[in-house]
């Protein structure tokens, strides 16, 4: 067998739905020497990691740590620990990730009631209220905060109140929202939450920060049946991430270094500043797009700052535009999925990637490519609208 040449990654501007670009400090942190996963130095680092995650989630939950695996592992972690066969679960479905939650919940044996909205729209409180009335004993309501497949942000507070009035738990997917817009786990009374590292935290993919409050933890501890997954069982993971430090599985050492470095950057910038930066760059992009006659496909008033779903104009070859951006400009953007396939481009402004400079770089390249693809577009108008 011929040995492949050493892999050399190109330097891309990652403006898709994730991963986003990671800061140099984060990548440098990963290249440090390995230590053992029970080394006192590593254990101290884990404690700092948990503390910083609490600060970013705005929670005091003791059980806050990164699950080994990407965002979907965090999703499975929450469902496998909280759901037993036969439990009634309500899931908001308005895109890819709500659909995935249904799939995961059903694999846990849940009886799932879907609350559906059109892709691009939010899940409204009255829809959840109605579902809660129709389900006899709802145990859990699961929602995607920021739907990365459509660019819509579902407000959580009012829904949280309805869920708790009905005696159920609230599970929230914050994979794309965390670090890019307000996420307030304690203030919103969210019982279980998961996120991912490679979206607005700007860390490579590989860990899924999670947090369970006392109520959720109690549900996981008092199960009648064993958690279906040995790897994701919080009762076992707690002995490693808690004070006992008992071996469960080998923590992905370098990924934990990276997350530690990434969280330091988030907290050094400050959550409020970081949210404001994401908002400003989204608004700048949106007004530049309006100046060249393009608009966003997601619901007005609920559009994500970190993911812009641009409606593809008639007569433009959607895939060709993405291909040229990648090949000629080293810029990656995302395609539409499901019912939005071919209808939108997904332009991410997540974490490190969300800067005025990157918005300008994107617009210049995008306008040029649109012209090449037969849609007359004036780059000067777009850039002037940035102000
Ligand atoms: C990316 C994403 C996930 C899945 O995360 P992976 O890291 O791809 O496993 C889940 N939910 C949302 C909202 C996402 O954007």
Short mmCIF file of C-alpha atoms and ligand atoms in Angstrom, two decimals:
data_model
loop_
_atom_site.label_atom_id
_atom_site.label_comp_id
_atom_site.label_asym_id
_atom_site.label_seq_id
_atom_site.Cartn_x
_atom_site.Cartn_y
_atom_site.Cartn_z
CA UNK A 1 0.00 0.00 0.00
CA UNK A 2 1.18 3.46 -0.91
CA UNK A 3 1.33 5.75 2.13
CA UNK A 4 -0.71 8.90 1.61
CA UNK A 5 1.17 12.20 1.65
CA UNK A 6 0.93 14.18 4.88
CA UNK A 7 -2.40 15.96 5.11
CA UNK A 8 -2.18 19.72 4.77
CA UNK A 9 -5.37 21.62 5.59
CA UNK A 10 -6.12 24.78 3.61
CA UNK A 11 -6.95 27.96 5.52
CA UNK A 12 -10.67 28.45 5.02
CA UNK A 13 -12.93 31.18 6.26
CA UNK A 14 -15.63 29.05 7.89
CA UNK A 15 -18.92 30.88 7.35
CA UNK A 16 -21.19 27.88 7.29
CA UNK A 17 -23.38 26.37 10.04
CA UNK A 18 -20.29 25.17 11.94
CA UNK A 19 -17.52 24.51 12.59
CA UNK A 20 -16.55 28.15 12.88
CA UNK A 21 -12.92 29.30 12.86
CA UNK A 22 -11.03 28.64 16.08
CA UNK A 23 -8.70 31.23 17.59
CA UNK A 24 -4.95 30.58 17.31
CA UNK A 25 -4.75 30.29 21.13
CA UNK A 26 -7.29 27.48 21.07
CA UNK A 27 -5.44 25.51 18.39
CA UNK A 28 -2.16 26.12 20.19
CA UNK A 29 -3.67 24.83 23.45
CA UNK A 30 -4.47 21.54 21.71
CA UNK A 31 -0.89 20.97 20.65
CA UNK A 32 0.42 20.93 24.24
CA UNK A 33 1.90 17.70 25.63
CA UNK A 34 -0.55 15.08 26.81
CA UNK A 35 -1.03 14.44 30.51
CA UNK A 36 -2.93 11.55 32.06
CA UNK A 37 -6.66 11.99 32.58
CA UNK A 38 -6.25 11.45 36.34
CA UNK A 39 -3.18 13.69 36.63
CA UNK A 40 -3.73 16.28 39.39
CA UNK A 41 -2.86 19.00 36.85
CA UNK A 42 -5.62 17.78 34.57
CA UNK A 43 -8.05 17.42 37.45
CA UNK A 44 -7.47 21.04 38.43
CA UNK A 45 -8.06 22.05 34.82
CA UNK A 46 -11.35 20.11 34.82
CA UNK A 47 -12.54 22.07 37.84
CA UNK A 48 -11.73 25.35 36.08
CA UNK A 49 -13.51 24.10 32.98
CA UNK A 50 -16.67 23.34 34.98
CA UNK A 51 -16.54 26.77 36.63
CA UNK A 52 -16.15 28.56 33.30
CA UNK A 53 -18.97 26.53 31.75
CA UNK A 54 -21.26 27.58 34.60
CA UNK A 55 -20.33 31.20 33.94
CA UNK A 56 -21.11 30.85 30.22
CA UNK A 57 -24.40 28.97 30.76
CA UNK A 58 -25.30 31.47 33.52
CA UNK A 59 -26.08 28.64 35.90
CA UNK A 60 -25.08 27.48 39.35
CA UNK A 61 -25.82 23.84 38.51
CA UNK A 62 -23.24 21.58 40.13
CA UNK A 63 -23.66 19.01 37.33
CA UNK A 64 -22.15 21.07 34.52
CA UNK A 65 -19.39 19.52 32.41
CA UNK A 66 -18.40 18.64 28.83
CA UNK A 67 -19.63 15.27 27.51
CA UNK A 68 -17.12 13.51 25.23
CA UNK A 69 -18.54 13.75 21.73
CA UNK A 70 -20.11 16.45 19.55
CA UNK A 71 -23.38 18.31 20.14
CA UNK A 72 -25.45 15.27 19.19
CA UNK A 73 -23.81 13.33 22.04
CA UNK A 74 -25.08 16.02 24.41
CA UNK A 75 -28.55 15.59 22.93
CA UNK A 76 -28.40 11.83 23.53
CA UNK A 77 -26.97 12.37 27.02
CA UNK A 78 -30.00 14.43 28.02
CA UNK A 79 -32.60 12.08 26.56
CA UNK A 80 -31.08 8.78 27.70
CA UNK A 81 -30.74 10.00 31.27
CA UNK A 82 -34.14 11.64 31.60
CA UNK A 83 -36.38 9.33 29.57
CA UNK A 84 -37.57 5.83 30.36
CA UNK A 85 -39.66 3.64 28.05
CA UNK A 86 -43.26 4.82 27.91
CA UNK A 87 -42.57 8.39 29.08
CA UNK A 88 -44.51 11.13 27.34
CA UNK A 89 -42.32 13.74 25.65
CA UNK A 90 -43.26 16.87 23.70
CA UNK A 91 -40.75 18.07 21.10
CA UNK A 92 -40.81 21.34 19.16
CA UNK A 93 -40.00 20.58 15.53
CA UNK A 94 -39.16 23.46 13.19
CA UNK A 95 -36.03 22.18 11.49
CA UNK A 96 -33.36 19.49 11.37
CA UNK A 97 -32.47 19.46 15.04
CA UNK A 98 -36.02 19.20 16.41
CA UNK A 99 -36.45 16.32 13.97
CA UNK A 100 -33.28 14.70 15.36
CA UNK A 101 -34.58 15.12 18.92
CA UNK A 102 -37.73 13.19 18.00
CA UNK A 103 -35.58 10.40 16.59
CA UNK A 104 -33.44 10.25 19.74
CA UNK A 105 -36.45 10.40 22.09
CA UNK A 106 -38.18 7.57 20.21
CA UNK A 107 -35.07 5.42 20.48
CA UNK A 108 -35.33 5.88 24.26
CA UNK A 109 -38.85 4.46 24.09
CA UNK A 110 -40.61 7.80 24.59
CA UNK A 111 -44.15 8.41 23.39
CA UNK A 112 -43.48 11.59 21.42
CA UNK A 113 -45.90 14.39 20.61
CA UNK A 114 -44.52 16.71 17.94
CA UNK A 115 -45.30 20.41 17.99
CA UNK A 116 -44.54 21.56 14.48
CA UNK A 117 -43.90 24.94 12.87
CA UNK A 118 -42.88 25.72 9.32
CA UNK A 119 -39.11 25.68 8.76
CA UNK A 120 -37.90 29.22 9.43
CA UNK A 121 -40.60 29.92 12.02
CA UNK A 122 -40.39 29.67 15.79
CA UNK A 123 -42.31 27.39 18.16
CA UNK A 124 -44.94 29.63 19.80
CA UNK A 125 -45.95 29.34 23.48
CA UNK A 126 -49.61 28.69 22.63
CA UNK A 127 -48.59 25.65 20.55
CA UNK A 128 -46.79 24.17 23.56
CA UNK A 129 -49.72 25.09 25.85
CA UNK A 130 -52.08 23.16 23.59
CA UNK A 131 -49.81 20.12 23.45
CA UNK A 132 -49.49 20.14 27.25
CA UNK A 133 -53.29 20.08 27.51
CA UNK A 134 -53.54 17.13 25.13
CA UNK A 135 -50.89 14.94 26.73
CA UNK A 136 -52.00 13.15 29.89
CA UNK A 137 -48.71 13.05 31.79
CA UNK A 138 -45.99 15.06 30.06
CA UNK A 139 -42.57 14.33 31.53
CA UNK A 140 -40.38 16.51 29.35
CA UNK A 141 -40.65 19.26 26.77
CA UNK A 142 -37.68 19.60 24.41
CA UNK A 143 -36.91 22.66 22.33
CA UNK A 144 -34.17 23.86 20.01
CA UNK A 145 -33.27 27.40 21.03
CA UNK A 146 -31.39 28.41 17.85
CA UNK A 147 -32.39 26.28 14.84
CA UNK A 148 -29.21 26.24 12.78
CA UNK A 149 -30.96 24.66 9.81
CA UNK A 150 -33.33 27.63 9.37
CA UNK A 151 -31.95 30.64 11.27
CA UNK A 152 -34.84 31.02 13.76
CA UNK A 153 -34.53 31.74 17.51
CA UNK A 154 -37.39 30.45 19.68
CA UNK A 155 -37.94 32.53 22.86
CA UNK A 156 -37.81 30.28 25.91
CA UNK A 157 -39.09 32.12 29.00
CA UNK A 158 -42.83 31.95 28.46
CA UNK A 159 -42.64 28.32 27.32
CA UNK A 160 -40.59 27.46 30.40
CA UNK A 161 -43.37 28.74 32.66
CA UNK A 162 -46.00 26.67 30.84
CA UNK A 163 -43.85 23.55 31.02
CA UNK A 164 -43.27 23.87 34.76
CA UNK A 165 -46.91 24.70 35.50
CA UNK A 166 -47.69 21.36 33.87
CA UNK A 167 -45.12 19.61 36.08
CA UNK A 168 -42.77 18.70 33.24
CA UNK A 169 -39.04 19.25 32.71
CA UNK A 170 -37.64 21.62 30.09
CA UNK A 171 -34.76 20.45 27.88
CA UNK A 172 -33.04 23.04 25.70
CA UNK A 173 -30.65 22.65 22.75
CA UNK A 174 -28.23 25.60 22.85
CA UNK A 175 -25.65 24.20 20.43
CA UNK A 176 -25.73 27.28 18.23
CA UNK A 177 -26.99 29.86 20.70
CA UNK A 178 -24.39 29.48 23.48
CA UNK A 179 -21.77 32.22 23.20
CA UNK A 180 -23.60 34.01 20.36
CA UNK A 181 -26.77 35.37 21.97
CA UNK A 182 -28.30 35.44 25.47
CA UNK A 183 -28.65 31.99 27.10
CA UNK A 184 -29.70 32.22 30.75
CA UNK A 185 -30.15 28.73 32.12
CA UNK A 186 -31.05 29.57 35.74
CA UNK A 187 -33.09 32.69 35.02
CA UNK A 188 -35.12 30.81 32.40
CA UNK A 189 -35.47 27.78 34.66
CA UNK A 190 -34.11 25.29 32.12
CA UNK A 191 -33.75 21.82 33.70
CA UNK A 192 -31.41 20.23 31.18
CA UNK A 193 -29.28 21.83 28.49
CA UNK A 194 -26.63 20.78 26.01
CA UNK A 195 -24.42 22.67 23.62
CA UNK A 196 -21.48 22.11 21.27
CA UNK A 197 -17.98 23.48 21.04
CA UNK A 198 -17.66 24.29 17.34
CA UNK A 199 -20.34 26.92 16.85
CA UNK A 200 -20.23 30.18 18.81
CA UNK A 201 -17.63 28.94 21.30
CA UNK A 202 -15.17 28.70 18.37
CA UNK A 203 -13.45 25.54 19.49
CA UNK A 204 -13.00 22.44 17.30
CA UNK A 205 -15.86 19.91 17.36
CA UNK A 206 -15.50 17.11 19.91
CA UNK A 207 -17.11 18.07 23.21
CA UNK A 208 -20.65 18.84 24.26
CA UNK A 209 -21.07 21.06 27.32
CA UNK A 210 -24.12 19.97 29.34
CA UNK A 211 -25.82 21.05 32.53
CA UNK A 212 -28.52 19.41 34.64
CA UNK A 213 -30.25 21.12 37.56
CA UNK A 214 -31.17 19.35 40.81
CA UNK A 215 -34.64 18.43 39.53
CA UNK A 216 -33.28 16.79 36.37
CA UNK A 217 -30.57 15.01 38.32
CA UNK A 218 -33.16 13.63 40.71
CA UNK A 219 -35.09 12.19 37.75
CA UNK A 220 -31.90 10.54 36.45
CA UNK A 221 -31.07 9.13 39.89
CA UNK A 222 -34.53 7.75 40.60
CA UNK A 223 -35.00 5.78 37.41
CA UNK A 224 -36.74 2.41 37.50
CA UNK A 225 -34.63 1.19 34.59
CA UNK A 226 -30.91 1.45 33.82
CA UNK A 227 -29.84 4.22 31.46
CA UNK A 228 -29.73 2.59 27.99
CA UNK A 229 -26.27 4.00 27.30
CA UNK A 230 -23.37 3.01 29.53
CA UNK A 231 -21.14 5.69 27.97
CA UNK A 232 -23.57 8.55 28.63
CA UNK A 233 -24.97 7.48 32.02
CA UNK A 234 -24.77 10.58 34.23
CA UNK A 235 -24.71 8.45 37.37
CA UNK A 236 -21.40 6.93 36.20
CA UNK A 237 -19.98 10.10 34.65
CA UNK A 238 -20.61 11.94 37.91
CA UNK A 239 -17.97 9.82 39.65
CA UNK A 240 -15.33 10.98 37.21
CA UNK A 241 -16.34 14.63 36.85
CA UNK A 242 -17.28 14.85 40.55
CA UNK A 243 -15.01 14.60 43.58
CA UNK A 244 -14.27 10.85 43.44
CA UNK A 245 -12.36 10.92 40.11
CA UNK A 246 -13.13 7.30 39.35
CA UNK A 247 -12.10 6.12 35.89
CA UNK A 248 -15.08 5.81 33.57
CA UNK A 249 -13.71 6.51 30.07
CA UNK A 250 -10.54 8.33 29.08
CA UNK A 251 -11.35 12.02 28.76
CA UNK A 252 -10.31 13.46 25.37
CA UNK A 253 -7.40 15.36 26.89
CA UNK A 254 -6.52 17.76 24.08
CA UNK A 255 -10.15 18.67 23.41
CA UNK A 256 -10.50 19.66 27.04
CA UNK A 257 -7.41 21.87 26.71
CA UNK A 258 -9.02 23.51 23.70
CA UNK A 259 -12.33 24.13 25.45
CA UNK A 260 -10.53 25.59 28.44
CA UNK A 261 -8.75 28.06 26.14
CA UNK A 262 -11.93 28.85 24.20
CA UNK A 263 -13.96 29.55 27.35
CA UNK A 264 -11.26 31.87 28.66
CA UNK A 265 -11.59 33.89 25.45
CA UNK A 266 -15.38 34.02 25.79
CA UNK A 267 -15.19 35.24 29.38
CA UNK A 268 -12.35 37.69 28.69
CA UNK A 269 -14.48 39.31 26.00
CA UNK A 270 -17.52 39.22 28.29
CA UNK A 271 -20.87 37.63 27.43
CA UNK A 272 -22.67 40.93 26.84
CA UNK A 273 -19.91 42.21 24.54
CA UNK A 274 -19.84 38.95 22.66
CA UNK A 275 -23.62 38.95 22.15
CA UNK A 276 -23.49 42.58 20.97
CA UNK A 277 -20.72 41.77 18.47
CA UNK A 278 -22.82 38.93 17.00
CA UNK A 279 -25.86 41.20 16.79
CA UNK A 280 -24.02 44.07 15.11
CA UNK A 281 -22.39 41.89 12.46
CA UNK A 282 -25.70 40.19 11.69
CA UNK A 283 -27.46 43.55 11.31
CA UNK A 284 -24.64 44.85 9.09
CA UNK A 285 -24.87 41.80 6.84
CA UNK A 286 -28.66 42.01 6.72
CA UNK A 287 -28.69 45.65 5.64
CA UNK A 288 -26.01 45.01 3.00
CA UNK A 289 -28.07 42.14 1.62
CA UNK A 290 -31.18 44.33 1.52
CA UNK A 291 -29.22 46.88 -0.53
CA UNK A 292 -28.64 44.23 -3.22
CA UNK A 293 -32.21 42.98 -3.10
CA UNK A 294 -31.72 39.86 -0.99
CA UNK A 295 -33.52 38.94 2.21
CA UNK A 296 -33.49 36.35 4.98
CA UNK A 297 -35.88 33.42 4.92
CA UNK A 298 -36.40 33.10 8.69
CA UNK A 299 -39.22 34.72 10.63
CA UNK A 300 -38.81 38.50 11.01
CA UNK A 301 -38.19 39.48 14.62
CA UNK A 302 -36.74 36.05 15.46
CA UNK A 303 -33.73 35.87 13.16
CA UNK A 304 -30.51 34.43 14.51
CA UNK A 305 -27.49 36.70 14.75
CA UNK A 306 -25.11 33.80 14.25
CA UNK A 307 -26.76 32.09 11.26
CA UNK A 308 -28.22 33.98 8.31
CA UNK A 309 -30.54 32.05 5.98
CA UNK A 310 -30.29 34.02 2.72
CA UNK A 311 -33.06 33.35 0.23
CA UNK A 312 -31.57 32.21 -3.10
CA UNK A 313 -32.78 34.50 -5.91
CA UNK A 314 -34.59 33.00 -8.91
CA UNK A 315 -32.32 31.82 -11.74
CA UNK A 316 -29.15 31.55 -9.64
CA UNK A 317 -27.51 28.13 -9.33
CA UNK A 318 -27.32 27.80 -5.55
CA UNK A 319 -24.66 25.05 -5.47
CA UNK A 320 -22.45 26.81 -8.03
CA UNK A 321 -22.28 29.91 -5.82
CA UNK A 322 -21.11 27.82 -2.86
CA UNK A 323 -18.62 25.97 -5.02
CA UNK A 324 -17.06 29.20 -6.34
CA UNK A 325 -16.90 30.79 -2.90
CA UNK A 326 -14.98 27.76 -1.66
CA UNK A 327 -12.70 27.21 -4.63
CA UNK A 328 -11.97 30.81 -5.59
CA UNK A 329 -12.15 32.54 -2.21
CA UNK A 330 -11.61 29.83 0.42
CA UNK A 331 -14.95 30.78 1.97
CA UNK A 332 -17.28 28.03 3.14
CA UNK A 333 -21.01 28.68 3.47
CA UNK A 334 -23.78 26.15 4.03
CA UNK A 335 -26.64 24.82 1.89
CA UNK A 336 -30.30 24.54 2.85
CA UNK A 337 -31.53 21.22 4.24
CA UNK A 338 -34.84 19.38 3.97
CA UNK A 339 -37.62 21.61 2.61
CA UNK A 340 -35.13 24.51 2.36
CA UNK A 341 -32.73 22.58 0.12
CA UNK A 342 -31.82 24.72 -2.88
CA UNK A 343 -33.82 27.63 -1.42
CA UNK A 344 -31.35 29.20 1.02
CA UNK A 345 -27.68 29.70 1.68
CA UNK A 346 -26.67 29.50 5.33
CA UNK A 347 -24.09 32.09 6.24
CA UNK A 348 -22.69 31.64 9.70
CA UNK A 349 -21.26 34.50 11.75
CA UNK A 350 -20.30 32.42 14.75
CA UNK A 351 -17.75 33.14 17.45
CA UNK A 352 -14.37 34.15 16.02
CA UNK A 353 -15.86 34.28 12.55
CA UNK A 354 -18.29 37.06 13.49
CA UNK A 355 -16.33 40.19 12.60
CA UNK A 356 -16.91 43.29 10.49
CA UNK A 357 -13.90 42.33 8.39
CA UNK A 358 -15.34 38.90 7.58
CA UNK A 359 -18.72 40.40 6.66
CA UNK A 360 -16.88 42.65 4.18
CA UNK A 361 -14.77 39.80 2.81
CA UNK A 362 -17.87 37.70 2.33
CA UNK A 363 -19.86 40.46 0.63
CA UNK A 364 -17.09 41.29 -1.85
CA UNK A 365 -16.66 37.66 -2.80
CA UNK A 366 -20.39 36.93 -2.82
CA UNK A 367 -21.22 39.88 -5.10
CA UNK A 368 -18.48 38.88 -7.53
CA UNK A 369 -19.68 35.28 -7.63
CA UNK A 370 -23.31 36.36 -8.10
CA UNK A 371 -22.24 38.47 -11.09
CA UNK A 372 -20.35 35.51 -12.55
CA UNK A 373 -23.43 33.37 -12.02
CA UNK A 374 -25.58 35.74 -14.05
CA UNK A 375 -27.21 37.91 -11.37
CA UNK A 376 -26.21 41.53 -11.68
CA UNK A 377 -25.14 42.65 -8.21
CA UNK A 378 -23.46 45.89 -7.21
CA UNK A 379 -20.78 45.30 -4.57
CA UNK A 380 -20.45 49.04 -3.91
CA UNK A 381 -24.12 49.23 -2.90
CA UNK A 382 -23.71 46.28 -0.56
CA UNK A 383 -20.58 47.63 1.12
CA UNK A 384 -22.01 51.17 1.36
CA UNK A 385 -25.00 49.81 3.26
CA UNK A 386 -22.66 48.49 5.96
CA UNK A 387 -22.15 52.09 7.13
C1 LIG B 1 -24.79 21.48 15.13
C2 LIG B 1 -26.02 21.29 15.92
C3 LIG B 1 -26.30 20.09 16.62
C4 LIG B 1 -25.47 18.86 16.47
O1 LIG B 1 -24.18 19.04 16.82
P1 LIG B 1 -23.02 18.09 16.23
O2 LIG B 1 -21.82 18.73 16.84
O3 LIG B 1 -23.09 18.22 14.74
O4 LIG B 1 -23.25 16.72 16.70
C5 LIG B 1 -27.43 20.04 17.40
N1 LIG B 1 -28.27 21.08 17.50
C6 LIG B 1 -28.05 22.24 16.84
C7 LIG B 1 -29.01 23.37 16.99
C8 LIG B 1 -26.93 22.37 16.02
O5 LIG B 1 -26.72 23.51 15.36
#
